[in-house]
Amino acid sequence: MVVTTLVLVQAVVLRAHVNVGQIRQLAARNNVSCVLVFGDSSVDPGNNNVLQTTMKGNFPPYGKDFFGRRPTGRFSDGRLATDFIADTIGYHKIIPGFLDPHLKVANMVHGVSFASAASGYDDYTANISNVLPLSAQLKYFMHYKVKVRRLLGEKRADDIIRNAIFVLSMGTNDFLQNYYLDPFRPSQYTLNEYQNFLVSRMADNIKALIKCSSSKFDRISCILFMITFAKEEMHRLGARRLVVVGVPPLGCMPLVKTLQDQTTCVESYNKLSLSFNSKISFKLSSIKSTLRMKVGFVDVYGIVVNAMNNPHKYGLTETSKGCCGTGTIEYGDSCRGMATCNDPTKYVFWDAVHPTEKMYKIIAEEAVESVNSNLLI
């Protein structure tokens, strides 16, 4: 099966090998301190485990290929792309969830994730599943800042945050869990207007993130800023390196194909993915110049499409269905206790929505190249 890519946001060439030594040298030379992550299930290592929500992945068969073969809350058989990014840069092999009750402050220093599965740029998306909206994730980031300051002192803590790589990965749920299922947003916006609304929310939250990471911005001021989303340009930046991950080809997800009664990728959903990614990329160019920060965009759409069109090049054989259950509709709780395929490393999808650890590693390699070319050099 060949997936039509239409017009890609940016050209993508998958790397079969990443020079880990070179990446680590560049990271050290540029004082990269840690990786701080915000987003949805694509980057949630288990924060939803402690929330009153059904959107969890802390049960088998999730985690069957993770260290110790245990479920952690990650919606995959193993590690996520952000885990591989942290490992490649030279920190821990995984990025822990900030809400993990067993996490020690000392282990937060080299990176942590505030992400919450089923979240989105639209706070209403998170409300549907009772998970953490991006605004709440930013508030937890302020708690993180306070904890690290207490451990290391204000100057050292602020240096760590200033030299961190911030990763933002969400958007899928705004369409699949919200706009296409709930009548509220469609009654307010056309699909194009809703995309513009989401991009505006993304920009506001990036500005809030920058403001809240500034060494001169306290917690109360940050919360007030997040409420008002003031538009003035920040003269003293905290966050200086940002990686934003686009949405994948929504029409190629097994769940979407099943619900739309199609055996091939749903073109209208893929057109939406490309349109939204294009809007994100354009807005990031503006943010990059206006706020004078280094910004990298990861075209996950192009990465997944290329892997699906050239599976044997990456050791893949199954691109149309997931590894869990029938592979056509199960994800989250409906995947609980299901039988799985014999070899997930041959699959693009783990369940009917989320990638396998193998696919996340491929995505991570491209993300690391984005970090390399846009943030470190």
Short mmCIF file of C-alpha atoms in Angstrom, two decimals:
data_model
loop_
_atom_site.label_atom_id
_atom_site.label_comp_id
_atom_site.label_asym_id
_atom_site.label_seq_id
_atom_site.Cartn_x
_atom_site.Cartn_y
_atom_site.Cartn_z
CA MET A 1 0.00 0.00 0.00
CA VAL A 2 1.32 3.41 -0.98
CA VAL A 3 0.10 6.37 1.05
CA THR A 4 -0.36 9.58 -0.89
CA THR A 5 1.53 12.33 0.90
CA LEU A 6 -0.09 15.26 -0.96
CA VAL A 7 2.13 18.25 -0.09
CA LEU A 8 4.49 17.56 2.80
CA VAL A 9 5.09 20.30 5.31
CA GLN A 10 8.81 19.67 5.04
CA ALA A 11 10.96 17.12 3.27
CA VAL A 12 11.78 14.10 5.37
CA VAL A 13 14.60 11.63 4.89
CA LEU A 14 14.59 8.88 7.49
CA ARG A 15 17.97 8.14 9.00
CA ALA A 16 18.84 4.49 9.43
CA HIS A 17 21.54 5.47 11.91
CA VAL A 18 22.03 8.41 14.25
CA ASN A 19 25.55 9.30 15.32
CA VAL A 20 24.90 9.14 19.05
CA GLY A 21 28.41 10.22 19.99
CA GLN A 22 28.20 13.32 17.83
CA ILE A 23 24.76 14.22 19.18
CA ARG A 24 25.96 13.87 22.77
CA GLN A 25 29.02 16.02 22.08
CA LEU A 26 26.83 18.73 20.55
CA ALA A 27 24.41 18.57 23.48
CA ALA A 28 27.26 18.92 25.98
CA ARG A 29 28.90 21.71 23.98
CA ASN A 30 25.63 23.64 23.93
CA ASN A 31 24.93 23.00 27.63
CA VAL A 32 21.72 21.06 27.01
CA SER A 33 20.62 20.25 30.55
CA CYS A 34 17.48 18.14 30.26
CA VAL A 35 14.32 17.36 28.29
CA LEU A 36 10.98 18.72 29.55
CA VAL A 37 7.88 17.32 27.87
CA PHE A 38 4.27 18.47 27.44
CA GLY A 39 1.53 16.81 25.44
CA ASP A 40 -0.78 13.82 25.07
CA SER A 41 -0.48 10.01 24.99
CA SER A 42 2.35 10.21 22.46
CA VAL A 43 4.59 11.49 25.27
CA ASP A 44 2.77 10.54 28.51
CA PRO A 45 4.91 8.02 30.46
CA GLY A 46 2.17 7.38 33.02
CA ASN A 47 0.87 10.63 34.51
CA ASN A 48 -2.70 9.51 33.87
CA ASN A 49 -2.15 6.56 36.23
CA VAL A 50 -2.98 8.81 39.19
CA LEU A 51 -5.91 10.63 37.57
CA GLN A 52 -9.59 9.71 37.78
CA THR A 53 -9.88 8.88 34.10
CA THR A 54 -10.44 5.84 31.92
CA MET A 55 -7.66 6.96 29.56
CA LYS A 56 -4.91 4.76 30.97
CA GLY A 57 -2.40 2.24 29.69
CA ASN A 58 -1.01 0.86 32.95
CA PHE A 59 -2.07 -2.73 32.38
CA PRO A 60 -1.00 -5.61 30.10
CA PRO A 61 -0.35 -6.00 27.27
CA TYR A 62 0.96 -2.40 27.36
CA GLY A 63 4.61 -2.40 28.36
CA LYS A 64 5.32 -5.99 27.24
CA ASP A 65 8.63 -4.87 25.70
CA PHE A 66 9.50 -2.22 28.31
CA PHE A 67 12.31 -2.76 30.82
CA GLY A 68 11.14 -5.55 33.13
CA ARG A 69 8.25 -6.25 30.74
CA ARG A 70 5.89 -4.18 32.85
CA PRO A 71 3.15 -1.67 32.00
CA THR A 72 4.02 1.89 33.03
CA GLY A 73 1.17 3.92 31.59
CA ARG A 74 2.87 4.42 28.25
CA PHE A 75 0.50 3.70 25.38
CA SER A 76 2.91 1.37 23.61
CA ASP A 77 4.67 -1.96 24.01
CA GLY A 78 7.81 -0.17 25.19
CA ARG A 79 9.46 3.22 25.20
CA LEU A 80 8.17 6.44 23.64
CA ALA A 81 9.99 8.74 21.24
CA THR A 82 10.87 11.15 24.07
CA ASP A 83 12.50 8.30 26.01
CA PHE A 84 14.73 7.58 23.02
CA ILE A 85 15.51 11.29 22.61
CA ALA A 86 16.69 11.58 26.23
CA ASP A 87 18.72 8.38 25.85
CA THR A 88 20.36 9.59 22.63
CA ILE A 89 21.28 12.98 24.08
CA GLY A 90 22.97 11.16 26.94
CA TYR A 91 20.61 11.25 29.90
CA HIS A 92 18.47 8.52 31.42
CA LYS A 93 17.02 5.80 29.20
CA ILE A 94 13.51 6.96 30.06
CA ILE A 95 11.76 10.21 30.92
CA PRO A 96 9.61 9.79 34.05
CA GLY A 97 6.17 11.25 34.60
CA PHE A 98 6.06 14.21 36.97
CA LEU A 99 3.05 12.75 38.81
CA ASP A 100 4.77 9.42 39.51
CA PRO A 101 4.38 9.10 43.31
CA HIS A 102 7.73 7.27 43.53
CA LEU A 103 9.70 9.90 41.61
CA LYS A 104 12.44 11.62 43.62
CA VAL A 105 13.33 15.25 42.95
CA ALA A 106 16.94 14.28 42.23
CA ASN A 107 15.70 12.14 39.33
CA MET A 108 13.78 15.06 37.82
CA VAL A 109 16.89 17.06 37.05
CA HIS A 110 17.65 15.37 33.70
CA GLY A 111 14.10 15.50 32.41
CA VAL A 112 10.48 14.87 33.19
CA SER A 113 7.16 14.69 31.35
CA PHE A 114 4.04 16.61 32.33
CA ALA A 115 2.03 15.10 29.46
CA SER A 116 -1.41 13.59 29.87
CA ALA A 117 -2.97 11.08 27.49
CA ALA A 118 -6.14 12.33 25.72
CA SER A 119 -5.14 15.98 26.18
CA GLY A 120 -4.92 18.62 23.45
CA TYR A 121 -4.32 22.26 22.63
CA ASP A 122 -8.00 22.87 23.37
CA ASP A 123 -8.65 22.62 27.12
CA TYR A 124 -12.13 21.30 26.31
CA THR A 125 -10.49 18.22 24.78
CA ALA A 126 -8.90 17.33 28.13
CA ASN A 127 -12.16 18.01 29.97
CA ILE A 128 -13.94 15.35 27.90
CA SER A 129 -11.75 12.60 29.38
CA ASN A 130 -10.97 14.28 32.72
CA VAL A 131 -7.23 14.54 32.02
CA LEU A 132 -4.69 17.35 32.32
CA PRO A 133 -5.14 20.24 29.87
CA LEU A 134 -2.00 21.99 28.71
CA SER A 135 -2.69 24.84 31.13
CA ALA A 136 -2.60 22.36 34.04
CA GLN A 137 0.60 20.82 32.67
CA LEU A 138 2.17 24.28 32.76
CA LYS A 139 1.11 24.68 36.38
CA TYR A 140 2.83 21.40 37.24
CA PHE A 141 5.89 22.75 35.46
CA MET A 142 5.89 25.59 37.99
CA HIS A 143 5.80 22.99 40.79
CA TYR A 144 8.77 21.31 39.12
CA LYS A 145 10.63 24.61 39.05
CA VAL A 146 10.05 25.12 42.78
CA LYS A 147 11.19 21.58 43.64
CA VAL A 148 14.41 21.82 41.62
CA ARG A 149 15.19 25.24 43.12
CA ARG A 150 14.86 23.79 46.60
CA LEU A 151 17.19 20.94 45.69
CA LEU A 152 19.90 22.81 43.77
CA GLY A 153 19.43 26.47 44.59
CA GLU A 154 17.84 29.17 42.46
CA LYS A 155 20.75 29.89 40.13
CA ARG A 156 21.55 26.27 39.25
CA ALA A 157 17.86 25.40 38.83
CA ASP A 158 17.25 28.38 36.55
CA ASP A 159 20.30 27.45 34.47
CA ILE A 160 18.91 23.93 34.01
CA ILE A 161 15.54 25.22 32.85
CA ARG A 162 17.08 27.86 30.60
CA ASN A 163 19.20 25.22 28.85
CA ALA A 164 16.51 22.56 28.61
CA ILE A 165 14.95 21.27 25.42
CA PHE A 166 11.17 21.65 25.67
CA VAL A 167 9.06 19.17 23.68
CA LEU A 168 5.39 19.76 22.81
CA SER A 169 3.43 16.91 21.19
CA MET A 170 -0.35 17.01 20.87
CA GLY A 171 -3.24 17.85 18.54
CA THR A 172 -4.59 14.43 17.55
CA ASN A 173 -7.22 14.29 20.30
CA ASP A 174 -8.52 17.75 19.46
CA PHE A 175 -9.90 16.21 16.29
CA LEU A 176 -10.50 12.52 17.05
CA GLN A 177 -11.81 12.84 20.63
CA ASN A 178 -13.29 16.31 20.35
CA TYR A 179 -14.27 17.90 17.03
CA TYR A 180 -15.37 14.71 15.26
CA LEU A 181 -17.22 13.22 18.25
CA ASP A 182 -18.55 16.07 20.38
CA PRO A 183 -21.05 18.60 18.94
CA PHE A 184 -19.86 21.56 21.03
CA ARG A 185 -16.89 22.80 18.98
CA PRO A 186 -18.49 22.14 15.55
CA SER A 187 -21.36 24.37 16.65
CA GLN A 188 -18.82 27.17 17.18
CA TYR A 189 -16.25 26.65 14.41
CA THR A 190 -15.89 25.28 10.93
CA LEU A 191 -13.08 22.74 10.65
CA ASN A 192 -10.70 25.36 9.24
CA GLU A 193 -11.66 27.86 11.95
CA TYR A 194 -11.08 25.21 14.61
CA GLN A 195 -7.59 24.53 13.26
CA ASN A 196 -6.84 28.26 13.53
CA PHE A 197 -8.22 28.27 17.07
CA LEU A 198 -5.93 25.38 18.04
CA VAL A 199 -2.87 27.05 16.52
CA SER A 200 -3.70 30.21 18.45
CA ARG A 201 -3.98 28.18 21.66
CA MET A 202 -0.64 26.54 20.91
CA ALA A 203 1.02 29.93 20.47
CA ASP A 204 -0.50 31.27 23.70
CA ASN A 205 0.72 28.27 25.65
CA ILE A 206 4.21 28.52 24.18
CA LYS A 207 4.33 32.15 25.32
CA ALA A 208 3.13 31.09 28.76
CA LEU A 209 5.79 28.39 28.88
CA ILE A 210 8.52 30.88 28.01
CA LYS A 211 7.23 33.36 30.55
CA CYS A 212 6.88 30.79 33.32
CA SER A 213 10.37 29.41 32.78
CA SER A 214 11.94 32.85 33.17
CA SER A 215 14.12 33.16 36.26
CA LYS A 216 12.33 36.36 37.27
CA PHE A 217 8.80 34.98 37.07
CA ASP A 218 7.28 33.55 40.23
CA ARG A 219 4.49 31.00 40.46
CA ILE A 220 1.62 33.43 41.16
CA SER A 221 2.62 35.73 38.32
CA CYS A 222 2.85 32.76 35.99
CA ILE A 223 -0.65 31.55 36.87
CA LEU A 224 -2.04 35.05 36.33
CA PHE A 225 -0.27 35.20 32.99
CA MET A 226 -1.70 31.84 31.92
CA ILE A 227 -5.17 33.12 32.75
CA THR A 228 -4.83 36.36 30.81
CA PHE A 229 -2.38 35.19 28.08
CA ALA A 230 -0.81 38.61 27.73
CA LYS A 231 0.56 39.19 24.24
CA GLU A 232 3.64 41.32 24.95
CA GLU A 233 7.00 40.10 23.75
CA MET A 234 9.16 38.62 26.50
CA HIS A 235 12.44 40.47 26.95
CA ARG A 236 13.98 37.90 29.29
CA LEU A 237 13.40 34.40 27.99
CA GLY A 238 13.54 31.27 30.07
CA ALA A 239 12.80 28.47 27.59
CA ARG A 240 15.10 28.91 24.59
CA ARG A 241 14.87 25.59 22.76
CA LEU A 242 11.53 24.16 21.67
CA VAL A 243 10.61 21.08 19.63
CA VAL A 244 7.00 20.88 18.43
CA VAL A 245 5.76 17.60 17.02
CA GLY A 246 3.10 17.72 14.31
CA VAL A 247 0.12 15.39 14.12
CA PRO A 248 0.50 12.00 12.38
CA PRO A 249 -1.50 10.88 9.33
CA LEU A 250 -4.82 10.57 11.16
CA GLY A 251 -6.43 8.81 8.22
CA CYS A 252 -3.94 5.94 8.43
CA MET A 253 -4.73 5.04 12.03
CA PRO A 254 -6.39 1.59 12.12
CA LEU A 255 -9.18 2.95 14.34
CA VAL A 256 -10.05 5.74 11.90
CA LYS A 257 -10.05 3.34 8.95
CA THR A 258 -12.35 0.96 10.84
CA LEU A 259 -14.80 3.69 11.86
CA GLN A 260 -14.84 5.05 8.31
CA ASP A 261 -15.26 1.52 6.91
CA GLN A 262 -12.16 1.77 4.75
CA THR A 263 -9.22 -0.57 4.25
CA THR A 264 -6.87 2.16 3.04
CA CYS A 265 -5.96 5.51 4.59
CA VAL A 266 -8.85 7.98 4.77
CA GLU A 267 -7.81 10.84 2.50
CA SER A 268 -9.96 13.55 4.13
CA TYR A 269 -8.34 12.90 7.53
CA ASN A 270 -4.87 12.96 6.03
CA LYS A 271 -5.63 16.25 4.29
CA LEU A 272 -6.65 17.61 7.68
CA SER A 273 -3.35 16.43 9.19
CA LEU A 274 -1.36 18.17 6.46
CA SER A 275 -3.40 21.35 6.74
CA PHE A 276 -3.00 21.52 10.51
CA ASN A 277 0.73 20.76 10.37
CA SER A 278 1.19 23.48 7.78
CA LYS A 279 -0.55 25.99 10.04
CA ILE A 280 1.59 24.91 13.00
CA SER A 281 4.80 25.20 10.98
CA PHE A 282 3.86 28.68 9.75
CA LYS A 283 3.04 29.87 13.28
CA LEU A 284 6.30 28.45 14.64
CA SER A 285 8.24 30.47 12.06
CA SER A 286 6.59 33.59 13.45
CA ILE A 287 7.27 32.58 17.05
CA LYS A 288 10.89 31.81 16.20
CA SER A 289 11.53 35.30 14.82
CA THR A 290 9.36 37.23 17.28
CA LEU A 291 10.57 35.57 20.48
CA ARG A 292 14.13 34.99 19.30
CA MET A 293 14.19 31.33 20.32
CA LYS A 294 15.38 28.16 18.61
CA VAL A 295 12.47 26.10 17.32
CA GLY A 296 12.41 22.66 15.71
CA PHE A 297 9.39 21.09 13.99
CA VAL A 298 9.12 17.31 13.74
CA ASP A 299 7.06 16.26 10.73
CA VAL A 300 5.75 13.02 12.21
CA TYR A 301 3.26 12.81 9.33
CA GLY A 302 6.07 12.47 6.83
CA ILE A 303 8.01 10.05 9.02
CA VAL A 304 5.07 7.66 9.42
CA VAL A 305 4.05 7.92 5.75
CA ASN A 306 7.59 7.14 4.61
CA ALA A 307 7.78 4.14 6.94
CA MET A 308 4.44 2.86 5.65
CA ASN A 309 5.46 3.33 2.03
CA ASN A 310 8.89 1.72 2.56
CA PRO A 311 8.33 -0.80 5.36
CA HIS A 312 11.06 -3.27 4.42
CA LYS A 313 13.66 -0.50 4.56
CA TYR A 314 13.00 -0.26 8.29
CA GLY A 315 12.36 -3.92 9.06
CA LEU A 316 8.58 -3.51 9.10
CA THR A 317 6.04 -5.86 7.54
CA GLU A 318 2.64 -4.78 8.92
CA THR A 319 1.50 -1.21 8.29
CA SER A 320 -2.29 -1.47 8.21
CA LYS A 321 -3.29 -2.77 11.64
CA GLY A 322 -2.12 -2.76 15.24
CA CYS A 323 -0.49 -5.52 17.26
CA CYS A 324 -3.08 -5.60 20.07
CA GLY A 325 -6.23 -7.67 19.62
CA THR A 326 -7.68 -7.50 16.12
CA GLY A 327 -5.51 -4.43 15.52
CA THR A 328 -8.44 -2.57 14.03
CA ILE A 329 -10.27 -0.91 16.92
CA GLU A 330 -8.69 -1.75 20.29
CA TYR A 331 -6.81 0.91 22.24
CA GLY A 332 -6.65 1.92 25.87
CA ASP A 333 -9.04 -0.09 28.06
CA SER A 334 -10.37 -2.12 25.11
CA CYS A 335 -6.81 -3.45 24.66
CA ARG A 336 -6.69 -4.71 28.25
CA GLY A 337 -5.72 -8.39 28.45
CA MET A 338 -5.86 -8.87 24.69
CA ALA A 339 -3.60 -11.26 22.81
CA THR A 340 -0.90 -9.56 20.76
CA CYS A 341 1.09 -10.22 17.62
CA ASN A 342 4.23 -12.34 17.89
CA ASP A 343 6.69 -9.60 16.91
CA PRO A 344 5.75 -5.93 17.50
CA THR A 345 9.04 -4.82 15.91
CA LYS A 346 7.48 -5.65 12.53
CA TYR A 347 4.48 -3.37 13.15
CA VAL A 348 3.96 0.38 12.71
CA PHE A 349 1.04 0.41 15.18
CA TRP A 350 0.90 -1.14 18.64
CA ASP A 351 -2.83 -0.65 19.10
CA ALA A 352 -5.41 0.91 16.79
CA VAL A 353 -4.08 4.42 17.51
CA HIS A 354 -0.55 4.40 18.93
CA PRO A 355 2.80 3.39 17.40
CA THR A 356 4.99 0.52 18.52
CA GLU A 357 8.27 1.10 20.33
CA LYS A 358 9.99 0.35 17.01
CA MET A 359 8.06 3.12 15.24
CA TYR A 360 8.66 5.52 18.13
CA LYS A 361 12.39 4.87 17.76
CA ILE A 362 12.19 5.79 14.07
CA ILE A 363 10.30 8.97 14.99
CA ALA A 364 12.87 9.76 17.68
CA GLU A 365 15.75 9.51 15.22
CA GLU A 366 14.12 12.15 13.02
CA ALA A 367 13.34 14.28 16.08
CA VAL A 368 16.98 14.10 17.17
CA GLU A 369 18.02 15.29 13.71
CA SER A 370 15.64 18.23 14.14
CA VAL A 371 17.21 19.00 17.51
CA ASN A 372 20.65 18.69 15.95
CA SER A 373 20.05 20.97 12.96
CA ASN A 374 17.69 23.53 14.51
CA LEU A 375 18.52 23.76 18.20
CA LEU A 376 22.16 22.86 18.74
CA ILE A 377 24.08 24.24 15.79
#
